[in-house]
mmCIF file of C-alpha atoms in Angstrom:
data_model
loop_
_atom_site.group_PDB
_atom_site.id
_atom_site.type_symbol
_atom_site.label_atom_id
_atom_site.label_comp_id
_atom_site.label_asym_id
_atom_site.label_seq_id
_atom_site.Cartn_x
_atom_site.Cartn_y
_atom_site.Cartn_z
ATOM 1 C CA UNK W 1 96.108 120.949 -189.229
ATOM 2 C CA UNK W 2 97.765 121.041 -185.832
ATOM 3 C CA UNK W 3 99.123 124.640 -186.098
ATOM 4 C CA UNK W 4 96.524 126.508 -183.497
ATOM 5 C CA UNK W 5 96.580 129.850 -181.847
ATOM 6 C CA UNK W 6 97.701 129.769 -178.055
ATOM 7 C CA UNK W 7 94.547 129.964 -176.087
ATOM 8 C CA UNK W 8 93.653 132.965 -174.417
ATOM 9 C CA UNK W 9 90.227 135.164 -173.794
ATOM 10 C CA UNK W 10 91.281 138.865 -174.769
ATOM 11 C CA UNK W 11 93.730 141.159 -175.487
ATOM 12 C CA UNK W 12 93.122 144.821 -173.748
ATOM 13 C CA UNK W 13 94.694 148.254 -174.908
ATOM 14 C CA UNK W 14 94.099 150.175 -171.427
ATOM 15 C CA UNK W 15 94.788 153.967 -172.418
ATOM 16 C CA UNK W 16 97.797 152.940 -174.762
ATOM 17 C CA UNK W 17 99.702 156.175 -175.576
ATOM 18 C CA UNK W 18 103.032 157.000 -177.450
ATOM 19 C CA UNK W 19 104.704 160.523 -177.845
ATOM 20 C CA UNK W 20 107.783 161.194 -180.188
ATOM 21 C CA UNK W 21 108.895 164.523 -178.320
ATOM 22 C CA UNK W 22 106.216 167.057 -178.664
ATOM 23 C CA UNK W 23 104.268 164.816 -181.215
ATOM 24 C CA UNK W 24 101.458 162.813 -179.668
ATOM 25 C CA UNK W 25 101.390 160.010 -182.033
ATOM 26 C CA UNK W 26 98.610 157.884 -179.911
ATOM 27 C CA UNK W 27 96.441 159.434 -177.327
ATOM 28 C CA UNK W 28 94.777 157.065 -174.897
ATOM 29 C CA UNK W 29 93.720 154.024 -177.191
ATOM 30 C CA UNK W 30 91.464 151.913 -175.241
ATOM 31 C CA UNK W 31 90.459 148.585 -176.974
ATOM 32 C CA UNK W 32 89.456 145.023 -176.352
ATOM 33 C CA UNK W 33 90.451 142.297 -178.840
ATOM 34 C CA UNK W 34 88.583 138.673 -178.510
ATOM 35 C CA UNK W 35 90.378 135.717 -179.421
ATOM 36 C CA UNK W 36 89.349 134.840 -182.956
ATOM 37 C CA UNK W 37 88.491 138.276 -183.813
ATOM 38 C CA UNK W 38 90.004 140.150 -187.019
ATOM 39 C CA UNK W 39 90.339 143.682 -186.156
ATOM 40 C CA UNK W 40 91.351 146.357 -189.182
ATOM 41 C CA UNK W 41 92.844 149.465 -187.976
ATOM 42 C CA UNK W 42 91.969 151.799 -190.602
ATOM 43 C CA UNK W 43 92.882 155.545 -191.334
ATOM 44 C CA UNK W 44 94.774 157.793 -193.520
ATOM 45 C CA UNK W 45 98.833 158.077 -193.201
ATOM 46 C CA UNK W 46 100.123 159.632 -189.654
ATOM 47 C CA UNK W 47 97.079 158.647 -187.740
ATOM 48 C CA UNK W 48 98.744 156.347 -185.732
ATOM 49 C CA UNK W 49 97.986 153.036 -186.777
ATOM 50 C CA UNK W 50 101.241 151.755 -187.277
ATOM 51 C CA UNK W 51 102.638 152.960 -184.199
ATOM 52 C CA UNK W 52 99.864 151.132 -182.475
ATOM 53 C CA UNK W 53 100.712 148.075 -184.180
ATOM 54 C CA UNK W 54 104.731 148.471 -183.112
ATOM 55 C CA UNK W 55 103.618 149.253 -179.711
ATOM 56 C CA UNK W 56 101.677 145.985 -179.572
ATOM 57 C CA UNK W 57 104.535 143.953 -180.971
ATOM 58 C CA UNK W 58 107.125 145.778 -178.371
ATOM 59 C CA UNK W 59 109.033 147.293 -181.135
ATOM 60 C CA UNK W 60 108.146 150.830 -179.667
ATOM 61 C CA UNK W 61 107.656 151.331 -175.642
ATOM 62 C CA UNK W 62 104.406 152.792 -174.330
ATOM 63 C CA UNK W 63 104.588 156.392 -173.054
ATOM 64 C CA UNK W 64 101.328 155.722 -171.006
ATOM 65 C CA UNK W 65 98.873 153.370 -170.660
ATOM 66 C CA UNK W 66 99.246 149.358 -170.517
ATOM 67 C CA UNK W 67 98.611 146.351 -172.628
ATOM 68 C CA UNK W 68 97.102 142.908 -171.012
ATOM 69 C CA UNK W 69 96.603 139.613 -172.206
ATOM 70 C CA UNK W 70 94.005 138.123 -170.064
ATOM 71 C CA UNK W 71 95.290 138.748 -166.625
ATOM 72 C CA UNK W 72 99.139 139.149 -167.780
ATOM 73 C CA UNK W 73 100.468 142.710 -168.298
ATOM 74 C CA UNK W 74 102.567 142.194 -171.608
ATOM 75 C CA UNK W 75 104.038 145.787 -172.384
ATOM 76 C CA UNK W 76 106.874 145.720 -170.331
ATOM 77 C CA UNK W 77 107.782 142.082 -172.183
ATOM 78 C CA UNK W 78 110.208 141.906 -174.773
ATOM 79 C CA UNK W 79 108.929 141.168 -178.047
ATOM 80 C CA UNK W 80 110.083 137.852 -178.034
ATOM 81 C CA UNK W 81 108.719 137.285 -174.826
ATOM 82 C CA UNK W 82 105.120 138.395 -176.262
ATOM 83 C CA UNK W 83 105.004 135.352 -178.800
ATOM 84 C CA UNK W 84 102.995 137.355 -181.414
ATOM 85 C CA UNK W 85 103.359 136.754 -185.150
ATOM 86 C CA UNK W 86 104.040 139.673 -187.164
ATOM 87 C CA UNK W 87 103.919 140.422 -191.141
ATOM 88 C CA UNK W 88 105.492 143.473 -192.486
ATOM 89 C CA UNK W 89 104.944 145.286 -195.641
ATOM 90 C CA UNK W 90 107.820 144.242 -197.102
ATOM 91 C CA UNK W 91 107.793 140.541 -195.943
ATOM 92 C CA UNK W 92 111.297 140.706 -194.344
ATOM 93 C CA UNK W 93 112.361 137.588 -195.282
ATOM 94 C CA UNK W 94 116.022 136.355 -195.224
ATOM 95 C CA UNK W 95 117.122 136.084 -198.826
ATOM 96 C CA UNK W 96 120.070 133.707 -198.392
ATOM 97 C CA UNK W 97 117.738 131.122 -196.493
ATOM 98 C CA UNK W 98 115.293 128.703 -197.908
ATOM 99 C CA UNK W 99 111.726 129.061 -197.551
ATOM 100 C CA UNK W 100 111.778 126.115 -195.139
ATOM 101 C CA UNK W 101 114.383 127.819 -192.808
ATOM 102 C CA UNK W 102 112.710 131.041 -193.034
ATOM 103 C CA UNK W 103 109.504 129.790 -191.947
ATOM 104 C CA UNK W 104 111.117 127.722 -189.144
ATOM 105 C CA UNK W 105 113.565 130.490 -187.972
ATOM 106 C CA UNK W 106 111.105 131.660 -184.889
ATOM 107 C CA UNK W 107 111.008 127.690 -183.688
ATOM 108 C CA UNK W 108 114.926 127.393 -183.964
ATOM 109 C CA UNK W 109 115.134 130.721 -181.662
ATOM 110 C CA UNK W 110 112.842 129.015 -179.446
ATOM 111 C CA UNK W 111 115.306 126.071 -179.056
ATOM 112 C CA UNK W 112 112.588 123.736 -180.551
ATOM 113 C CA UNK W 113 113.764 119.907 -181.446
ATOM 114 C CA UNK W 114 114.511 119.594 -185.143
ATOM 115 C CA UNK W 115 112.145 117.049 -185.651
ATOM 116 C CA UNK W 116 109.199 119.387 -184.206
ATOM 117 C CA UNK W 117 110.353 122.265 -186.504
ATOM 118 C CA UNK W 118 110.111 120.238 -189.514
ATOM 119 C CA UNK W 119 106.789 118.878 -188.807
ATOM 120 C CA UNK W 120 105.381 122.509 -187.891
ATOM 121 C CA UNK W 121 107.297 123.939 -191.040
ATOM 122 C CA UNK W 122 105.293 121.331 -193.080
ATOM 123 C CA UNK W 123 102.026 122.012 -191.461
ATOM 124 C CA UNK W 124 102.533 125.687 -192.248
ATOM 125 C CA UNK W 125 103.613 125.402 -195.952
ATOM 126 C CA UNK W 126 100.155 123.249 -196.350
ATOM 127 C CA UNK W 127 98.371 126.015 -194.750
ATOM 128 C CA UNK W 128 99.470 128.551 -196.907
ATOM 129 C CA UNK W 129 99.535 126.048 -200.010
ATOM 130 C CA UNK W 130 103.152 126.167 -200.662
ATOM 131 C CA UNK W 131 104.118 122.751 -200.036
ATOM 132 C CA UNK W 132 106.220 122.285 -203.225
ATOM 133 C CA UNK W 133 107.950 125.682 -202.811
ATOM 134 C CA UNK W 134 109.894 124.720 -199.382
ATOM 135 C CA UNK W 135 113.330 124.408 -200.832
ATOM 136 C CA UNK W 136 113.322 127.652 -202.949
ATOM 137 C CA UNK W 137 115.188 130.909 -201.706
ATOM 138 C CA UNK W 138 112.812 133.877 -201.625
ATOM 139 C CA UNK W 139 113.920 135.548 -204.660
ATOM 140 C CA UNK W 140 112.539 132.810 -206.796
ATOM 141 C CA UNK W 141 109.180 133.392 -205.748
ATOM 142 C CA UNK W 142 106.423 135.714 -206.384
ATOM 143 C CA UNK W 143 105.309 138.651 -204.335
ATOM 144 C CA UNK W 144 102.202 136.737 -203.395
ATOM 145 C CA UNK W 145 104.197 133.790 -202.696
ATOM 146 C CA UNK W 146 106.791 135.642 -200.530
ATOM 147 C CA UNK W 147 103.804 137.159 -198.558
ATOM 148 C CA UNK W 148 102.531 133.699 -198.017
ATOM 149 C CA UNK W 149 105.701 132.475 -196.560
ATOM 150 C CA UNK W 150 106.069 135.667 -194.420
ATOM 151 C CA UNK W 151 102.189 134.707 -192.947
ATOM 152 C CA UNK W 152 103.710 131.001 -192.538
ATOM 153 C CA UNK W 153 106.304 132.274 -190.473
ATOM 154 C CA UNK W 154 104.133 134.354 -188.094
ATOM 155 C CA UNK W 155 101.686 131.517 -187.636
ATOM 156 C CA UNK W 156 104.135 128.478 -187.436
ATOM 157 C CA UNK W 157 104.979 129.705 -183.773
ATOM 158 C CA UNK W 158 101.410 129.324 -183.069
ATOM 159 C CA UNK W 159 100.834 132.936 -181.567
ATOM 160 C CA UNK W 160 97.977 134.269 -179.684
ATOM 161 C CA UNK W 161 97.861 137.308 -181.730
ATOM 162 C CA UNK W 162 98.972 138.131 -185.318
ATOM 163 C CA UNK W 163 99.808 141.725 -186.161
ATOM 164 C CA UNK W 164 100.187 142.725 -189.862
ATOM 165 C CA UNK W 165 101.299 146.006 -191.129
ATOM 166 C CA UNK W 166 99.590 146.680 -194.535
ATOM 167 C CA UNK W 167 101.027 143.402 -196.083
ATOM 168 C CA UNK W 168 99.087 143.588 -199.203
ATOM 169 C CA UNK W 169 100.209 147.090 -200.368
ATOM 170 C CA UNK W 170 103.302 145.839 -202.390
ATOM 171 C CA UNK W 171 101.207 143.509 -204.439
ATOM 172 C CA UNK W 172 99.170 144.292 -207.699
ATOM 173 C CA UNK W 173 95.485 144.542 -207.653
ATOM 174 C CA UNK W 174 94.750 140.745 -208.711
ATOM 175 C CA UNK W 175 97.053 139.412 -206.111
ATOM 176 C CA UNK W 176 95.695 141.716 -203.439
ATOM 177 C CA UNK W 177 92.247 140.430 -204.013
ATOM 178 C CA UNK W 178 93.394 136.771 -203.933
ATOM 179 C CA UNK W 179 95.496 137.339 -200.912
ATOM 180 C CA UNK W 180 92.524 138.923 -198.992
ATOM 181 C CA UNK W 181 90.607 135.881 -199.324
ATOM 182 C CA UNK W 182 93.884 133.598 -198.008
ATOM 183 C CA UNK W 183 94.585 135.766 -195.119
ATOM 184 C CA UNK W 184 90.832 135.576 -193.901
ATOM 185 C CA UNK W 185 91.104 131.889 -194.633
ATOM 186 C CA UNK W 186 94.535 131.401 -192.409
ATOM 187 C CA UNK W 187 92.887 133.572 -189.771
ATOM 188 C CA UNK W 188 89.838 131.289 -189.370
ATOM 189 C CA UNK W 189 91.973 128.123 -189.702
ATOM 190 C CA UNK W 190 94.356 128.628 -186.851
ATOM 191 C CA UNK W 191 91.784 130.574 -184.457
ATOM 192 C CA UNK W 192 94.302 133.511 -183.554
ATOM 193 C CA UNK W 193 93.307 137.190 -183.170
ATOM 194 C CA UNK W 194 94.422 139.182 -186.079
ATOM 195 C CA UNK W 195 94.987 143.125 -186.114
ATOM 196 C CA UNK W 196 95.502 144.281 -189.425
ATOM 197 C CA UNK W 197 96.880 147.700 -190.337
ATOM 198 C CA UNK W 198 95.447 149.408 -193.741
ATOM 199 C CA UNK W 199 94.489 152.705 -195.256
ATOM 200 C CA UNK W 200 92.248 150.725 -197.783
ATOM 201 C CA UNK W 201 88.634 150.878 -196.585
ATOM 202 C CA UNK W 202 87.909 148.082 -199.079
ATOM 203 C CA UNK W 203 90.594 145.781 -197.598
ATOM 204 C CA UNK W 204 89.020 146.534 -194.081
ATOM 205 C CA UNK W 205 85.623 146.078 -195.008
ATOM 206 C CA UNK W 206 86.026 142.765 -196.861
ATOM 207 C CA UNK W 207 88.499 141.598 -194.069
ATOM 208 C CA UNK W 208 87.587 142.539 -190.659
ATOM 209 C CA UNK W 209 85.024 141.359 -187.855
ATOM 210 C CA UNK W 210 85.231 145.072 -186.578
ATOM 211 C CA UNK W 211 87.127 147.951 -187.945
ATOM 212 C CA UNK W 212 88.785 150.864 -185.728
ATOM 213 C CA UNK W 213 88.849 154.067 -187.430
ATOM 214 C CA UNK W 214 91.818 156.401 -186.326
ATOM 215 C CA UNK W 215 92.742 160.134 -186.934
ATOM 216 C CA UNK W 216 95.416 161.988 -185.267
ATOM 217 C CA UNK W 217 96.436 159.278 -182.852
ATOM 218 C CA UNK W 218 92.829 158.741 -181.422
ATOM 219 C CA UNK W 219 89.957 156.145 -182.093
ATOM 220 C CA UNK W 220 87.274 157.848 -183.834
ATOM 221 C CA UNK W 221 84.825 154.895 -184.196
ATOM 222 C CA UNK W 222 84.701 151.124 -183.598
ATOM 223 C CA UNK W 223 82.134 148.881 -185.066
ATOM 224 C CA UNK W 224 81.371 146.165 -187.594
ATOM 225 C CA UNK W 225 81.972 146.715 -191.263
ATOM 226 C CA UNK W 226 78.140 147.212 -192.177
ATOM 227 C CA UNK W 227 77.753 149.859 -189.346
ATOM 228 C CA UNK W 228 80.840 151.894 -190.454
ATOM 229 C CA UNK W 229 79.956 151.652 -194.165
ATOM 230 C CA UNK W 230 76.150 152.903 -193.618
ATOM 231 C CA UNK W 231 76.202 154.900 -190.455
ATOM 232 C CA UNK W 232 79.561 156.472 -189.796
ATOM 233 C CA UNK W 233 79.249 158.467 -186.420
ATOM 234 C CA UNK W 234 81.620 161.483 -187.589
ATOM 235 C CA UNK W 235 82.095 163.384 -190.740
ATOM 236 C CA UNK W 236 85.772 162.700 -190.770
ATOM 237 C CA UNK W 237 84.763 158.989 -190.268
ATOM 238 C CA UNK W 238 82.694 159.144 -193.167
ATOM 239 C CA UNK W 239 84.988 160.805 -195.395
ATOM 240 C CA UNK W 240 87.711 157.968 -194.936
ATOM 241 C CA UNK W 241 84.588 155.173 -195.174
ATOM 242 C CA UNK W 242 84.235 156.644 -198.762
ATOM 243 C CA UNK W 243 81.827 159.445 -198.413
ATOM 244 C CA UNK W 244 83.400 161.694 -200.845
ATOM 245 C CA UNK W 245 81.054 164.325 -201.555
ATOM 246 C CA UNK W 246 81.106 166.551 -198.207
ATOM 247 C CA UNK W 247 79.053 169.755 -198.654
ATOM 248 C CA UNK W 248 78.951 172.402 -196.237
ATOM 249 C CA UNK W 249 75.115 173.281 -196.001
ATOM 250 C CA UNK W 250 72.423 174.887 -193.608
ATOM 251 C CA UNK W 251 69.843 172.399 -192.109
ATOM 252 C CA UNK W 252 66.181 173.071 -191.065
ATOM 253 C CA UNK W 253 64.252 170.209 -189.099
ATOM 254 C CA UNK W 254 61.725 168.465 -191.162
ATOM 255 C CA UNK W 255 60.134 165.686 -188.976
ATOM 256 C CA UNK W 256 62.660 162.873 -188.562
ATOM 257 C CA UNK W 257 64.865 164.123 -191.652
ATOM 258 C CA UNK W 258 66.623 167.681 -192.187
ATOM 259 C CA UNK W 259 66.113 169.857 -195.457
ATOM 260 C CA UNK W 260 69.644 170.803 -196.675
ATOM 261 C CA UNK W 261 70.822 172.386 -199.934
ATOM 262 C CA UNK W 262 73.054 170.332 -202.105
ATOM 263 C CA UNK W 263 74.283 171.462 -205.528
ATOM 264 C CA UNK W 264 72.042 174.344 -205.511
ATOM 265 C CA UNK W 265 69.125 172.138 -204.970
ATOM 266 C CA UNK W 266 66.818 171.573 -201.843
ATOM 267 C CA UNK W 267 66.958 167.880 -200.730
ATOM 268 C CA UNK W 268 66.266 165.909 -197.684
ATOM 269 C CA UNK W 269 68.887 163.933 -195.491
ATOM 270 C CA UNK W 270 69.184 162.064 -192.597
ATOM 271 C CA UNK W 271 70.659 163.462 -189.384
ATOM 272 C CA UNK W 272 73.428 161.990 -187.515
ATOM 273 C CA UNK W 273 74.329 164.504 -185.069
ATOM 274 C CA UNK W 274 72.834 167.735 -186.531
ATOM 275 C CA UNK W 275 69.223 168.895 -187.052
ATOM 276 C CA UNK W 276 69.600 172.500 -187.251
ATOM 277 C CA UNK W 277 72.182 175.334 -188.309
ATOM 278 C CA UNK W 278 75.475 175.000 -190.077
ATOM 279 C CA UNK W 279 75.928 171.323 -191.225
ATOM 280 C CA UNK W 280 78.448 168.970 -193.363
ATOM 281 C CA UNK W 281 76.307 166.792 -195.633
ATOM 282 C CA UNK W 282 78.046 163.501 -196.515
ATOM 283 C CA UNK W 283 77.141 161.340 -199.967
ATOM 284 C CA UNK W 284 78.888 158.406 -201.219
ATOM 285 C CA UNK W 285 79.175 158.750 -205.104
ATOM 286 C CA UNK W 286 77.423 155.528 -205.458
ATOM 287 C CA UNK W 287 74.583 157.028 -203.549
ATOM 288 C CA UNK W 288 73.767 159.415 -206.406
ATOM 289 C CA UNK W 289 71.623 158.071 -209.040
ATOM 290 C CA UNK W 290 71.226 159.450 -212.516
ATOM 291 C CA UNK W 291 67.460 160.448 -212.914
ATOM 292 C CA UNK W 292 65.796 162.830 -215.184
ATOM 293 C CA UNK W 293 63.566 164.063 -212.538
ATOM 294 C CA UNK W 294 66.742 164.309 -210.115
ATOM 295 C CA UNK W 295 66.744 167.731 -208.225
ATOM 296 C CA UNK W 296 70.416 168.467 -208.613
ATOM 297 C CA UNK W 297 71.512 169.680 -212.173
ATOM 298 C CA UNK W 298 75.448 168.934 -212.810
ATOM 299 C CA UNK W 299 77.617 169.428 -215.969
ATOM 300 C CA UNK W 300 80.189 166.560 -215.952
ATOM 301 C CA UNK W 301 83.663 167.681 -216.098
ATOM 302 C CA UNK W 302 85.422 164.071 -215.775
ATOM 303 C CA UNK W 303 84.653 160.547 -216.704
ATOM 304 C CA UNK W 304 86.902 157.614 -215.702
ATOM 305 C CA UNK W 305 85.507 154.040 -216.796
ATOM 306 C CA UNK W 306 85.759 151.469 -214.351
ATOM 307 C CA UNK W 307 84.495 148.366 -216.151
ATOM 308 C CA UNK W 308 80.738 148.148 -215.528
ATOM 309 C CA UNK W 309 80.543 151.824 -214.106
ATOM 310 C CA UNK W 310 81.604 155.228 -215.006
ATOM 311 C CA UNK W 311 83.411 157.247 -212.174
ATOM 312 C CA UNK W 312 82.357 160.825 -212.665
ATOM 313 C CA UNK W 313 82.853 164.546 -211.235
ATOM 314 C CA UNK W 314 80.558 167.517 -212.335
ATOM 315 C CA UNK W 315 80.030 170.977 -211.446
ATOM 316 C CA UNK W 316 76.684 171.807 -209.894
ATOM 317 C CA UNK W 317 74.670 175.304 -209.980
ATOM 318 C CA UNK W 318 76.141 176.487 -206.811
ATOM 319 C CA UNK W 319 79.804 175.793 -208.063
ATOM 320 C CA UNK W 320 80.362 172.651 -206.057
ATOM 321 C CA UNK W 321 82.024 169.879 -207.409
ATOM 322 C CA UNK W 322 79.950 166.524 -207.161
ATOM 323 C CA UNK W 323 81.225 162.752 -207.468
ATOM 324 C CA UNK W 324 78.782 160.065 -208.686
ATOM 325 C CA UNK W 325 78.891 156.784 -210.383
ATOM 326 C CA UNK W 326 76.326 155.317 -213.012
ATOM 327 C CA UNK W 327 76.346 152.370 -215.521
ATOM 328 C CA UNK W 328 74.807 154.763 -217.978
ATOM 329 C CA UNK W 329 77.516 155.750 -220.541
ATOM 330 C CA UNK W 330 78.117 159.591 -220.012
ATOM 331 C CA UNK W 331 80.874 161.826 -221.277
ATOM 332 C CA UNK W 332 82.364 165.187 -220.398
ATOM 333 C CA UNK W 333 80.198 168.232 -221.027
ATOM 334 C CA UNK W 334 77.097 166.303 -220.646
ATOM 335 C CA UNK W 335 74.296 167.755 -218.376
ATOM 336 C CA UNK W 336 72.706 165.228 -216.047
ATOM 337 C CA UNK W 337 70.366 165.400 -213.125
ATOM 338 C CA UNK W 338 71.124 163.458 -209.657
ATOM 339 C CA UNK W 339 69.112 162.344 -207.054
ATOM 340 C CA UNK W 340 70.100 160.599 -203.836
ATOM 341 C CA UNK W 341 67.692 158.894 -201.022
ATOM 342 C CA UNK W 342 67.142 160.531 -197.577
ATOM 343 C CA UNK W 343 68.727 157.958 -196.024
ATOM 344 C CA UNK W 344 71.839 157.895 -197.874
ATOM 345 C CA UNK W 345 72.312 161.533 -197.298
ATOM 346 C CA UNK W 346 73.992 161.761 -193.725
ATOM 347 C CA UNK W 347 74.052 165.271 -192.147
ATOM 348 C CA UNK W 348 76.767 166.203 -189.548
ATOM 349 C CA UNK W 349 77.453 169.251 -187.446
ATOM 350 C CA UNK W 350 80.003 171.512 -188.711
ATOM 351 C CA UNK W 351 82.088 171.157 -185.750
ATOM 352 C CA UNK W 352 82.448 167.631 -186.637
ATOM 353 C CA UNK W 353 84.702 168.194 -189.423
#
């Protein structure tokens, strides 16, 4: 395909800040994005990820810091002069225009020749696999097809950077799964950098080369998906990466491990930034295993069937509610015992929460 991202080496965010009155929505965000990278901005609502994306797009001005594309400072440029592609949550298609005209709109605004626009639109339609849908109106398409049109419109201008703001949140579960693969395929095909905003950790893990976890306008951790999944550096990052069990305890150093109490039982864990004193213990539900000789006694209070597995919560002897997953059929009221490998039990300083 002839459509390809404009050449560049890196995008650099240098202390990017944004305030709304007394609210610091972004606090000195610094990040370097290389050409061809897929970056996911991950965090809960209100953490600043969409604000960061809108600042990059030029839809919001910076209160401090700067943004550079190689040696060119771009945060002072208008959105159209930055030349980035943008994919919105609600598609933002023109309902009265055909799919072809929607895709070619940015090229027409650039004053490109009609033959050039037609060629590029055909290429974009082929990339998003909508070649036979070009003459339809957006309202005649499914949600997934409309999102493909929005992606085609973003890439047809051959941007160095594609910005995506929770583009799959309006789709059903099956379509979301399908579109993840499509978004990654298109990203690799055109060679642009992509910055993708999401609150879904599974989405971020499956799509991104690197994940940027944000909280309260700050970057808490940047790393490869596997690193963040297995070794979050802070308890709040662990919480957002699926470590739903967060238990207050006291730690005592035991060689390379620490001894802590979980659910009224003594277990061993792996210290992240704490070896003694008041700590927070983080464990994923899928890292708990039902075992007859497990140290933690639990009475099941809730069971959800998730296909191959049951997602459960229960009450431990110390009163703590714990979450676990099992392939063994269980029901409310059952007494079970749980165990977890020390490397899956992460221990953080209390201050980290």
